[in-house]
Structure formats: C-alpha cells, structure tokens
C-alpha cells in the first residue's frame, strides 16, 4: 500500500521557555532552566514548592470575554497555540476543504483548576448545589479540540486523546495516520496542560513522583543523575499543523519536517512504575522503526521521556541499548524536561517541537543538571551532558510514556533526509 506523506507546516506554542519559536530555541539551546517558585497558589505547606510555569501569558490578549468565561487555562493554551500554528502555516482557511480538516488535541488531566474551584465553592456552602453552567465544558478534556474546531469551522475528524503523559504523542500520531491513510488533508494536533494547582501538586507529591528540591529549583530536574528525586511539573501548550505533502507543496507552504512513523505499545506491568527491563519502551521504539521502515543506525537523536524518576530513566536507557545495540553509543540522547519541566499530557507535543528544531538547527539541546551520572546508567551513552552539541540530525525520535504503561514513539525526519 502506498501511504501519503505527512509534513509539519505550522507551529504554535505557549511554554515555560517562551511563546515563540526563536525564544523557545534560544532558551533550550543555552540550557536555561525555567523552574522557579510556584506563583499560581500559596505552596508553602506543600512538599514541592516550585514548577515550570508559563510566564507573561495574559489570555485576554488573545481571547474575548465569552471565550474566557467558558474555558479552563488548559483549553486557553490549546486555543492560543492552535491559533498561532494556523497563522504560522499560512493556510488560507477560505480555500481549504474544511470537511477534510480536523483536530485531535490532548491533555492528561484537563480542567483540574475548574474542578477544584467548583468543589471548593460547593464545600463552603450549605449543601445547595450551585455550579457554573460552564463547569463541565471547562473541565472535560475533549472541549479543547471542540473549541478549536468551533472557532475555525473544521468539520473533519475531531476528538481528544488521553493516555497520561503520552497523550499528545497519541494525538500527533493519530493525526498523522488520518492524513496518511487519506481520510483528511489537514490536521491541527497537539496538547496542552495547566495542572500547577494545589490538588495536582498535592496528588503527585503523595505519589512521591515530584522533586522536592525546594532549596534549588533550577537544578531540581536531574535526568540520569545519581541524585535525581523526581520530575518538575510544567505547563503550556504546543500545536502543529500537519498536512499531506502534496497539499502543502501545491500551496508553497514552509515545511518544518516530515513525520516518518508512529509506534505504540503497552508495558502491561504496573499503574505507575515502568517495566524494570524496559520491555514496553523497547517494543515501542522497535514498532516506530518498523512503521517507518528505517534501520536503527539512521537515528541521530532521541528526545527521551527522561522524567528524572529513579527507575524510569534506567529502564529507558536499557530499552535504548536493546533496540540500538552498538549504535546506541553513536546517537545523541537528551531529556529536555530538565529545562521546560514535565508538561504531562503536553509532553509529547513540546518534545516533538524540540526534535523538529534540533533537526532544523543541527544542534542537540542538552540534558542539564547532570552532576553525577547514575552508575546504573551505561557511561558510554551520550546523554548530551549540560551543553548543546552540534551534529547533523536527519532523524529524531521522540519517546513519551504514561502512567498505566502507555508508550508512544514518533519519528521526525528532515525533509531532505539522507
């Protein structure tokens, strides 16, 4: 079967490292940590008091009063980053077939702030239910995709994906496949998350999943380091315009990258812990290479899931060695969560963006905060320690893994890849 080619023609972002491609890349390349004390709420009594928050974002600059009233922050990030991606793509919305244009948008948790506010208000009352009519639409995850399609009149496929921290990779992978198989021509795909809230931070703290290095937030996210103690929560949104190659070429679109393959697997092991031997992680990388019909030695760079949890980093590097054998020592590996934090359901989208920009610039962004490598991690692996490294990147792999054992790998390819 001859599949259609799928390319990325538009990018929009609202992230802790910046709101534009240039700002994001500058901070990423220089190894800037966006972690700082939480300002969203008073975190003094919480075990973790810091996060990678989005700075200088005022939704009133982008959305009208009606849109603001009906949407949680995660949905606002979605609408703004999708809007910026559409503008960046140069699509003329009057000329495209909107029945062949769709939206798949992800979030891991959705409107958790709206949920907290409504429950808190109810608990303070006399038991009489007084809920906002917008409470449910603000909370449910699929409304981000719904809001985008309503705004632009896209009538093609429309839904949300939820697979914890693999959610937005599922969204991008599904959108890629809808175009690849000829069902649509244009897709808005990505993810957003806004979970820096008391109940989310408290919940992750109770799982002992987050770093508690309150004395030094900037160095708290330490993937592969011996002294890592968990992830740093982040927030934001990243959206892509995916387009069928000939469709994009015909209108003279700028093409950032091609998506060469998608892979999926399940650990089938534990609700939160990764398989200790990396079986699910290994399988998902084998599956994406098989889907793309690419040999392992072609891969130049892997943006790993790399959350800085004690077992997760080890199992992922074991899986990389299983899949790539001796070639594992020739490629670059980095976890950029060390800078932008863990965006949960938006992690796959922001890290897909990193892969695309790394290829465009032929620079591998670093894993910062590596002070003492974990002796259980192979010392010969190039973890792109602390400083960016130059190399030609034609193929970049993005790994994302979620609680429940959901694994997704997406393969990004330079358009003129050798």
Coordinates of C-alpha atoms in Angstrom, one line a residue:
X1 CA 0.0 0.0 0.0
X2 CA 1.3 3.4 -0.9
X3 CA 0.8 5.7 2.1
X4 CA 0.6 9.5 1.8
X5 CA 3.4 11.6 3.2
X6 CA 2.7 13.9 6.2
X7 CA 4.6 17.1 6.9
X8 CA 4.5 19.8 9.6
X9 CA 3.7 23.2 8.1
X10 CA 2.8 25.2 11.2
X11 CA 3.9 25.6 14.8
X12 CA 2.3 27.4 17.8
X13 CA 3.5 27.4 21.4
X14 CA 2.9 28.8 24.8
X15 CA 5.6 27.2 27.0
X16 CA 7.7 27.9 30.1
X17 CA 10.7 28.5 27.7
X18 CA 8.9 31.0 25.6
X19 CA 6.0 31.9 23.4
X20 CA 7.8 32.0 20.0
X21 CA 10.0 29.5 18.2
X22 CA 13.0 31.8 18.4
X23 CA 12.6 32.5 22.1
X24 CA 12.0 28.8 22.9
X25 CA 15.0 27.6 20.9
X26 CA 17.3 30.3 22.3
X27 CA 16.5 29.2 25.9
X28 CA 16.6 25.5 25.0
X29 CA 20.0 25.7 23.3
X30 CA 21.6 27.7 26.1
X31 CA 20.4 25.2 28.8
X32 CA 18.1 27.6 30.6
X33 CA 16.0 26.1 33.4
X34 CA 12.5 27.6 33.7
X35 CA 11.9 26.1 37.1
X36 CA 11.1 28.6 39.9
X37 CA 8.9 29.0 42.9
X38 CA 5.2 28.5 42.3
X39 CA 3.1 31.7 41.9
X40 CA -0.2 30.0 40.9
X41 CA -1.1 29.4 44.6
X42 CA 0.5 29.5 48.1
X43 CA 2.6 26.4 48.1
X44 CA 4.3 27.0 51.4
X45 CA 2.8 23.8 53.0
X46 CA 3.4 21.6 50.0
X47 CA 6.3 19.2 49.8
X48 CA 7.1 20.7 46.3
X49 CA 7.0 24.5 46.1
X50 CA 8.3 25.0 42.6
X51 CA 7.3 24.3 39.0
X52 CA 8.0 25.4 35.4
X53 CA 5.2 27.9 34.9
X54 CA 4.3 29.8 31.8
X55 CA 5.4 33.4 32.2
X56 CA 3.9 36.6 30.7
X57 CA 0.8 35.0 29.4
X58 CA -2.4 37.0 29.5
X59 CA -5.3 35.1 27.9
X60 CA -7.2 38.5 27.5
X61 CA -4.6 39.4 24.8
X62 CA -5.9 36.5 22.7
X63 CA -9.5 35.5 23.7
X64 CA -12.7 37.5 24.2
X65 CA -14.6 37.6 27.4
X66 CA -17.1 35.0 26.2
X67 CA -14.3 32.5 25.4
X68 CA -12.5 33.2 28.7
X69 CA -15.6 32.5 30.7
X70 CA -16.2 29.1 29.1
X71 CA -12.6 27.8 29.2
X72 CA -10.1 26.5 31.7
X73 CA -6.5 27.5 31.3
X74 CA -5.6 24.3 29.6
X75 CA -8.1 25.0 26.9
X76 CA -6.9 28.6 26.6
X77 CA -3.4 27.3 26.0
X78 CA -4.9 25.0 23.4
X79 CA -6.8 27.7 21.5
X80 CA -3.9 30.2 21.5
X81 CA -1.2 27.7 20.4
X82 CA -3.5 26.2 17.8
X83 CA -4.3 29.7 16.5
X84 CA -0.6 30.6 16.3
X85 CA 0.1 27.3 14.5
X86 CA -2.6 28.1 11.9
X87 CA -1.2 31.6 11.4
X88 CA 2.3 30.2 11.1
X89 CA 1.2 27.7 8.5
X90 CA -0.1 30.4 6.1
X91 CA -3.2 28.3 5.4
X92 CA -5.9 30.2 3.7
X93 CA -9.0 28.9 5.6
X94 CA -11.3 30.2 2.8
X95 CA -9.6 27.9 0.3
X96 CA -9.2 24.6 2.1
X97 CA -11.9 21.9 2.2
X98 CA -13.0 22.1 5.9
X99 CA -14.6 18.7 5.7
X100 CA -11.1 17.3 5.2
X101 CA -9.6 19.4 8.0
X102 CA -9.7 18.1 11.6
X103 CA -8.5 18.5 15.1
X104 CA -7.0 16.0 17.6
X105 CA -5.9 17.6 20.8
X106 CA -4.6 16.0 24.0
X107 CA -4.4 16.7 27.7
X108 CA -3.6 14.4 30.5
X109 CA -5.8 16.0 33.2
X110 CA -7.8 18.7 31.5
X111 CA -9.6 21.4 33.6
X112 CA -8.4 20.4 37.0
X113 CA -8.5 24.0 38.2
X114 CA -12.1 24.4 37.2
X115 CA -12.9 21.1 39.1
X116 CA -11.1 22.3 42.2
X117 CA -12.8 25.7 42.2
X118 CA -16.3 24.2 41.8
X119 CA -15.8 21.6 44.5
X120 CA -14.3 24.1 46.9
X121 CA -17.2 26.6 46.4
X122 CA -19.7 23.8 47.0
X123 CA -17.9 22.6 50.1
X124 CA -18.1 26.2 51.6
X125 CA -21.8 26.4 51.0
X126 CA -24.8 24.9 52.8
X127 CA -25.2 21.9 50.6
X128 CA -27.3 23.6 48.0
X129 CA -25.8 22.8 44.6
X130 CA -24.8 26.0 42.8
X131 CA -22.5 25.0 39.9
X132 CA -21.5 27.1 37.0
X133 CA -23.2 26.0 33.7
X134 CA -19.7 26.1 32.2
X135 CA -18.2 23.8 34.8
X136 CA -18.4 20.6 32.8
X137 CA -17.4 22.2 29.5
X138 CA -14.4 23.8 31.2
X139 CA -13.3 20.6 32.8
X140 CA -13.7 17.9 30.1
X141 CA -10.6 17.2 28.0
X142 CA -12.3 17.0 24.6
X143 CA -13.5 20.6 24.7
X144 CA -10.1 21.8 23.7
X145 CA -10.4 20.1 20.4
X146 CA -14.1 21.1 20.2
X147 CA -13.3 24.8 20.9
X148 CA -10.6 24.8 18.1
X149 CA -13.0 23.2 15.5
X150 CA -15.8 25.6 16.5
X151 CA -13.6 28.6 16.1
X152 CA -12.3 27.7 12.6
X153 CA -15.3 25.6 11.3
X154 CA -13.3 22.4 10.8
X155 CA -15.7 19.6 10.1
X156 CA -13.3 16.7 9.7
X157 CA -12.3 14.2 12.5
X158 CA -12.4 15.7 16.0
X159 CA -11.5 14.2 19.3
X160 CA -9.2 14.2 22.3
X161 CA -6.6 11.6 23.3
X162 CA -5.9 10.7 26.9
X163 CA -3.0 8.4 27.8
X164 CA -1.4 10.3 30.7
X165 CA 2.0 11.7 29.7
X166 CA 1.8 10.0 26.3
X167 CA -1.4 11.9 25.4
X168 CA -0.2 14.5 22.9
X169 CA 2.1 12.0 21.2
X170 CA -1.1 9.9 20.7
X171 CA -2.8 13.0 19.3
X172 CA 0.0 13.8 16.8
X173 CA 0.4 10.1 15.9
X174 CA -3.3 9.7 15.3
X175 CA -3.5 12.9 13.2
X176 CA -0.5 11.7 11.2
X177 CA -2.3 8.5 10.5
X178 CA -5.6 10.1 9.5
X179 CA -3.7 12.1 6.8
X180 CA -1.5 9.2 5.9
X181 CA -4.5 6.9 5.1
X182 CA -6.2 9.6 3.1
X183 CA -9.1 10.5 5.3
X184 CA -8.2 14.1 5.7
X185 CA -5.7 16.6 4.3
X186 CA -5.0 19.0 7.1
X187 CA -5.0 18.4 10.9
X188 CA -4.4 20.6 14.0
X189 CA -2.7 18.3 16.5
X190 CA -1.0 18.9 19.8
X191 CA -1.6 19.1 23.5
X192 CA -1.9 21.4 26.5
X193 CA -1.8 21.1 30.2
X194 CA -2.4 23.5 33.1
X195 CA -2.1 21.4 36.3
X196 CA 0.0 23.6 38.5
X197 CA -2.8 23.6 41.1
X198 CA -3.0 22.5 44.8
X199 CA -4.8 19.2 44.1
X200 CA -2.5 18.2 41.3
X201 CA 0.7 19.1 43.1
X202 CA -0.6 17.5 46.3
X203 CA -1.6 14.4 44.4
X204 CA 1.7 13.9 42.7
X205 CA 3.5 14.6 46.0
X206 CA 1.6 11.9 47.7
X207 CA 2.8 9.5 44.9
X208 CA 6.4 10.7 45.6
X209 CA 6.7 11.4 41.8
X210 CA 7.9 15.0 42.0
X211 CA 11.2 16.5 43.1
X212 CA 11.2 18.2 46.5
X213 CA 14.5 20.1 46.0
X214 CA 12.9 23.4 47.2
X215 CA 16.3 24.9 48.1
X216 CA 17.4 24.9 44.4
X217 CA 14.5 24.7 41.9
X218 CA 16.7 25.5 38.9
X219 CA 18.7 22.2 39.4
X220 CA 15.8 20.1 40.6
X221 CA 15.1 18.3 37.4
X222 CA 18.1 16.0 37.0
X223 CA 17.5 13.2 34.4
X224 CA 20.1 10.4 34.6
X225 CA 21.8 12.0 37.7
X226 CA 22.6 9.8 40.7
X227 CA 20.7 12.3 43.0
X228 CA 17.5 12.7 40.9
X229 CA 14.4 12.7 43.0
X230 CA 11.5 13.0 40.6
X231 CA 10.1 15.3 37.9
X232 CA 9.3 19.0 37.9
X233 CA 5.8 19.8 36.8
X234 CA 5.4 22.2 33.8
X235 CA 2.5 23.7 31.9
X236 CA 1.7 25.1 28.5
X237 CA 0.6 24.1 25.0
X238 CA 2.1 23.2 21.7
X239 CA 0.2 22.8 18.4
X240 CA 1.2 21.6 15.0
X241 CA -0.4 21.9 11.6
X242 CA 0.0 18.5 9.9
X243 CA -0.6 18.4 6.2
X244 CA -0.5 16.0 3.3
X245 CA 2.8 16.6 1.5
X246 CA 1.4 17.3 -2.0
X247 CA -1.3 19.6 -0.4
X248 CA 1.4 21.6 1.3
X249 CA 3.7 21.6 -1.7
X250 CA 0.9 22.9 -4.0
X251 CA 0.3 26.0 -1.9
X252 CA 4.1 26.6 -1.4
X253 CA 4.0 26.1 2.4
X254 CA 7.1 26.2 4.6
X255 CA 7.8 22.6 5.7
X256 CA 9.4 22.2 9.0
X257 CA 9.8 18.4 9.0
X258 CA 8.1 15.2 7.9
X259 CA 6.6 12.6 10.2
X260 CA 8.2 9.3 9.2
X261 CA 6.5 6.9 11.5
X262 CA 4.5 6.2 14.7
X263 CA 4.8 3.4 17.2
X264 CA 2.7 2.3 20.2
X265 CA 3.0 -0.3 22.9
X266 CA 1.9 -1.1 26.5
X267 CA 4.0 -2.1 29.4
X268 CA 1.3 -4.3 30.8
X269 CA 3.1 -4.2 34.1
X270 CA 2.1 -1.5 36.7
X271 CA -0.1 1.5 37.1
X272 CA 2.8 4.0 37.7
X273 CA 6.1 2.2 37.5
X274 CA 7.8 1.4 34.2
X275 CA 8.8 -2.2 33.4
X276 CA 12.2 -2.6 35.1
X277 CA 13.7 -4.1 31.9
X278 CA 12.1 -1.5 29.7
X279 CA 10.1 -4.1 27.7
X280 CA 7.3 -1.7 26.7
X281 CA 9.8 1.1 25.9
X282 CA 11.9 -1.3 23.8
X283 CA 8.9 -2.5 21.9
X284 CA 7.5 0.9 21.1
X285 CA 10.8 2.0 19.6
X286 CA 11.0 -1.2 17.5
X287 CA 7.5 -0.6 16.4
X288 CA 8.1 3.0 15.2
X289 CA 11.2 2.0 13.3
X290 CA 9.3 -0.9 11.6
X291 CA 6.5 1.5 10.7
X292 CA 8.9 4.0 9.2
X293 CA 10.9 1.2 7.5
X294 CA 14.1 2.8 9.0
X295 CA 17.1 1.0 10.2
X296 CA 18.2 1.9 13.8
X297 CA 21.6 3.2 12.6
X298 CA 19.7 6.0 10.8
X299 CA 18.6 7.6 14.0
X300 CA 20.7 10.6 15.1
X301 CA 18.9 11.9 18.2
X302 CA 16.4 10.6 20.8
X303 CA 14.5 13.0 22.9
X304 CA 13.8 10.6 25.7
X305 CA 10.9 10.5 28.1
X306 CA 13.5 11.0 30.8
X307 CA 11.5 12.4 33.7
X308 CA 14.2 12.1 36.3
X309 CA 12.4 9.5 38.3
X310 CA 14.7 6.9 39.8
X311 CA 13.5 3.8 37.9
X312 CA 12.1 5.5 34.7
X313 CA 15.5 6.8 33.4
X314 CA 17.2 3.5 34.0
X315 CA 14.6 1.4 32.2
X316 CA 14.5 3.7 29.2
X317 CA 18.3 3.6 28.7
X318 CA 18.1 -0.2 29.0
X319 CA 15.5 -0.2 26.2
X320 CA 17.6 2.1 24.0
X321 CA 20.5 -0.3 24.3
X322 CA 18.3 -3.2 23.4
X323 CA 16.9 -1.6 20.3
X324 CA 20.0 0.2 19.0
X325 CA 22.8 -2.2 20.2
X326 CA 26.2 -0.7 19.4
X327 CA 24.5 2.2 17.6
X328 CA 23.2 3.4 21.0
X329 CA 26.7 4.8 21.6
X330 CA 26.7 6.8 18.3
X331 CA 23.5 8.7 18.7
X332 CA 22.7 11.7 21.0
X333 CA 20.2 11.3 23.8
X334 CA 18.8 14.2 25.8
X335 CA 15.9 14.9 28.2
X336 CA 14.8 18.5 27.7
X337 CA 12.4 18.1 30.6
X338 CA 15.4 19.3 32.6
X339 CA 14.7 22.7 31.2
X340 CA 11.0 23.1 30.4
X341 CA 9.7 20.7 33.0
X342 CA 7.2 17.8 32.5
X343 CA 4.2 19.1 30.7
X344 CA 2.3 15.8 31.4
X345 CA -0.3 15.4 28.6
X346 CA 1.5 18.1 26.5
X347 CA 5.0 16.4 26.9
X348 CA 4.9 14.7 23.6
X349 CA 4.0 17.9 21.8
X350 CA 6.7 20.1 23.3
X351 CA 9.3 17.3 22.8
X352 CA 8.2 16.8 19.2
X353 CA 8.8 20.5 18.8
X354 CA 12.3 20.0 20.3
X355 CA 13.0 17.3 17.7
X356 CA 11.9 19.4 14.8
X357 CA 14.0 22.4 15.9
X358 CA 17.0 20.2 16.7
X359 CA 16.9 19.0 13.1
X360 CA 16.4 22.4 11.7
X361 CA 19.4 23.8 13.6
X362 CA 21.5 20.6 13.5
X363 CA 22.1 21.1 17.2
X364 CA 21.2 18.7 20.0
X365 CA 19.8 20.5 23.1
X366 CA 21.3 19.4 26.4
X367 CA 20.2 17.5 29.4
X368 CA 21.1 20.0 32.1
X369 CA 21.7 19.4 35.8
X370 CA 23.9 16.3 35.3
X371 CA 26.4 16.5 38.1
X372 CA 27.0 12.8 39.0
X373 CA 25.8 10.2 36.5
X374 CA 23.9 7.3 37.9
X375 CA 26.3 4.4 38.0
X376 CA 23.4 2.1 36.9
X377 CA 23.2 4.0 33.5
X378 CA 25.8 3.0 30.9
X379 CA 28.6 5.5 31.0
X380 CA 29.2 5.2 27.2
X381 CA 25.8 6.6 26.3
X382 CA 26.0 10.2 25.0
X383 CA 23.4 11.9 27.2
X384 CA 24.3 15.4 25.9
X385 CA 25.6 16.4 29.2
X386 CA 24.8 20.0 30.2
X387 CA 25.8 21.7 26.9
X388 CA 24.2 21.5 23.4
X389 CA 26.2 19.6 20.8
X390 CA 26.4 20.2 17.1
X391 CA 25.7 17.3 14.7
X392 CA 23.8 16.8 11.6
X393 CA 20.3 15.4 12.5
X394 CA 18.2 13.8 9.8
X395 CA 16.1 11.6 12.0
X396 CA 14.9 12.4 15.5
X397 CA 12.9 10.1 17.7
X398 CA 10.6 11.3 20.5
X399 CA 9.7 8.9 23.3
X400 CA 6.7 9.5 25.6
X401 CA 5.5 7.1 28.3
X402 CA 2.4 7.5 30.5
X403 CA 1.1 6.1 33.8
X404 CA -0.8 2.9 33.0
X405 CA 2.1 1.8 30.8
X406 CA 1.1 3.7 27.7
X407 CA 4.1 4.1 25.3
X408 CA 4.3 6.2 22.1
X409 CA 7.3 6.9 19.9
X410 CA 7.1 9.3 16.9
X411 CA 9.8 9.6 14.3
X412 CA 10.5 13.0 12.8
X413 CA 12.5 13.3 9.6
X414 CA 14.3 16.2 7.9
X415 CA 12.5 16.7 4.6
X416 CA 15.7 16.1 2.6
X417 CA 17.0 13.4 5.0
X418 CA 19.9 11.4 3.7

